[in-house]
Tab-separated table of C-alpha atoms in Angstrom:
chain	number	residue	atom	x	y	z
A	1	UNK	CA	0.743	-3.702	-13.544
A	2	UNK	CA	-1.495	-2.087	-11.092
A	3	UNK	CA	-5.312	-2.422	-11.046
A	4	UNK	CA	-7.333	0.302	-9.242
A	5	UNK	CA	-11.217	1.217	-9.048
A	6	UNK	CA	-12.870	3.207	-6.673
A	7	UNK	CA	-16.191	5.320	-6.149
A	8	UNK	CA	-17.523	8.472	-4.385
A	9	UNK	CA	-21.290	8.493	-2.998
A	10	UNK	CA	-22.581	11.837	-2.215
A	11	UNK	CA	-24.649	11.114	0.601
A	12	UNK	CA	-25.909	14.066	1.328
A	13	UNK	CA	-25.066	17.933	0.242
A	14	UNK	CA	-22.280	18.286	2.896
A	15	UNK	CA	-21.286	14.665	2.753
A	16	UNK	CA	-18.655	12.871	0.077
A	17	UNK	CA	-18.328	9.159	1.163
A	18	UNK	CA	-15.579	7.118	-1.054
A	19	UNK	CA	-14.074	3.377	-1.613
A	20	UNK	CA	-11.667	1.740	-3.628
A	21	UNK	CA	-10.021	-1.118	-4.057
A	22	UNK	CA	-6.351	-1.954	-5.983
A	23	UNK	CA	-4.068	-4.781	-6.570
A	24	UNK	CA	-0.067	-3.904	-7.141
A	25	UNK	CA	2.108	-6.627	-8.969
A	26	UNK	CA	5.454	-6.822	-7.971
A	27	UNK	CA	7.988	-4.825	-10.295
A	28	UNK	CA	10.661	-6.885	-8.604
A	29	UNK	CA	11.929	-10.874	-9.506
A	30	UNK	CA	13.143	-12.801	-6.672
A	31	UNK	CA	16.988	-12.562	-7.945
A	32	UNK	CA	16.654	-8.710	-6.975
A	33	UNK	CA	14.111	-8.976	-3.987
A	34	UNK	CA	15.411	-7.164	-0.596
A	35	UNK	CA	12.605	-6.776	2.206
A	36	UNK	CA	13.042	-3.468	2.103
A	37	UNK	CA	11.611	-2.655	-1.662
A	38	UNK	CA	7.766	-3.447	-2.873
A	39	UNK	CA	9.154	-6.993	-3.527
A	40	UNK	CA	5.770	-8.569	-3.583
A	41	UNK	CA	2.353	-8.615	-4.828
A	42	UNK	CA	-0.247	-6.401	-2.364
A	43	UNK	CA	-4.011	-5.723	-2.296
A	44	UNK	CA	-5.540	-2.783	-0.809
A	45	UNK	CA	-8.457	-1.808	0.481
A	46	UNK	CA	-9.458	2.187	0.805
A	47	UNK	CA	-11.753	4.320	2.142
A	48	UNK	CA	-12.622	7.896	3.539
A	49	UNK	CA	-15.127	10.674	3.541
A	50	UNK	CA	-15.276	14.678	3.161
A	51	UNK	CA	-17.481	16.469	4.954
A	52	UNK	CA	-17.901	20.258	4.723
A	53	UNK	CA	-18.633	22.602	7.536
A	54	UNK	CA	-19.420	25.407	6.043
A	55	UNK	CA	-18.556	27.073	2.232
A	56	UNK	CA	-14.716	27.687	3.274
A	57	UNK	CA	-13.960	24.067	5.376
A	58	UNK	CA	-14.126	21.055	5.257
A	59	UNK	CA	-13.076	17.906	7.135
A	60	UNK	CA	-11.226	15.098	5.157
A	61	UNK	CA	-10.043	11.287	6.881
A	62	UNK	CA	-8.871	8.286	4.957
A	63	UNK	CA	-7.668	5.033	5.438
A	64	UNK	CA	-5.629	2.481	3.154
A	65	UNK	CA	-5.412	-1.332	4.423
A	66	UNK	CA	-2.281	-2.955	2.530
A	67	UNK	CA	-1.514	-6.777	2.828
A	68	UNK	CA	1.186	-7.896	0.593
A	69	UNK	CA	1.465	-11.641	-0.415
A	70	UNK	CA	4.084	-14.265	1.449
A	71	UNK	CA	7.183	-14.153	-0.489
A	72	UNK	CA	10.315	-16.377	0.056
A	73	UNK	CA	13.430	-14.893	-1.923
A	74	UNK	CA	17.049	-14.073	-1.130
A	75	UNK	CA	19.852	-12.181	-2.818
A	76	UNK	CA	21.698	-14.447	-4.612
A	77	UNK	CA	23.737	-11.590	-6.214
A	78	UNK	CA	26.605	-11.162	-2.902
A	79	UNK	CA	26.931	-14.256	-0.836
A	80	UNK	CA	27.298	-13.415	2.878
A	81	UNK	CA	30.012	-16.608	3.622
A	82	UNK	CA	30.088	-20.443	3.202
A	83	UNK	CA	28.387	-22.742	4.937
A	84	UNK	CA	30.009	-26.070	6.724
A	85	UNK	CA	29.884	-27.819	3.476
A	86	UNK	CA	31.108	-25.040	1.113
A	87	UNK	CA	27.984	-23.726	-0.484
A	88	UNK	CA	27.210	-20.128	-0.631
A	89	UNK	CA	25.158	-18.591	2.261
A	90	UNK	CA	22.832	-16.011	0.597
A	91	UNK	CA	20.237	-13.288	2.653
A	92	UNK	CA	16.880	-13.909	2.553
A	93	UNK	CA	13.812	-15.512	4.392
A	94	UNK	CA	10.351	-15.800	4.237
A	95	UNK	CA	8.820	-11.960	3.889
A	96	UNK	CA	5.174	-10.807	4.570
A	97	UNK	CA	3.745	-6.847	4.721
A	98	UNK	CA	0.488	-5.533	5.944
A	99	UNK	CA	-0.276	-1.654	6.858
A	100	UNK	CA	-2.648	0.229	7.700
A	101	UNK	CA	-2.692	3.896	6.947
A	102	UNK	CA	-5.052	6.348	8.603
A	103	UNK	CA	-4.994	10.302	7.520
A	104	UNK	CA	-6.789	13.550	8.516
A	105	UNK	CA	-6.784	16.630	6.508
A	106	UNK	CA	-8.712	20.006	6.754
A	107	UNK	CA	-9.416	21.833	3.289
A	108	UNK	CA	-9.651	25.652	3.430
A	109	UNK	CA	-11.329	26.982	0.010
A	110	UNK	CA	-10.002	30.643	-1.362
C-alpha cells in the first residue's frame, strides 16, 4: 500500500506554496529482493512552489527527500557456489536507499 497527503497554500495571488508527505510499502518479500528493485519500505518528504510571472509564465521547483528502511535479504532462488563446508552461497547484504530529487520547470499558458 502507499499512503500519501499533501497541501497547497496560496500565499499570495502569484504564489502556490505545496507539501506532502508519503509512505511506500514494499511490493517485494525478501525471497525476491535484488537491490536494484523498490525492495523496501521508504518515506518521503515533498515540497515545491509555483510562482507566476506574468498571465503566460510561470516558474515551478520541487523537491522529493526519499529514505528507504535497512533491509537485509538475499536471493535464495540461484546460489552463486558453495562455501568451504558445502552450503549454498546466496547474493545479498545489508541494503539502505536515500535520494533526494530536486526539479525546475517553466509553464507557458496558451
Amino acid at each position: 500500500m502507499t499512503y500519501r497527503i499533501g497541501a497547497q497554500y496560496s500565499a499570495n495571488e502569484k504564489l502556490d506554496l505545496r507539501a506532502g508527505f508519503y509512505y511506500d510499502e514494499t511490493p517485494t518479500n525478501d525471497k525476491y529482493y535484488a537491490p536494484e528493485t523498490p525492495g523496501a519500505n521508504k518515506i518521503g518528504i515533498t515540497g515545491g512552489f509555483s510562482y507566476l510571472l506574468n498571465e503566460k509564465f510561470s516558474i515551478d521547483a520541487a523537491f522529493i527527500y526519499s529514505k528507504g528502511e535497512k533491509r537485509t535479504a538475499y536471493d535464495t532462488n540461484t546460489p552463486l557456489g558453495v562455501d568451504g563446508n558445502g552450503q549454498p552461497v546466496y547474493f545479498g547484504g545489508e541494503y539502505q536507499n536515500t535520494a533526494f530529487i530536486p526539479s525546475i520547470g517553466i509553464t507557458y499558458n496558451f
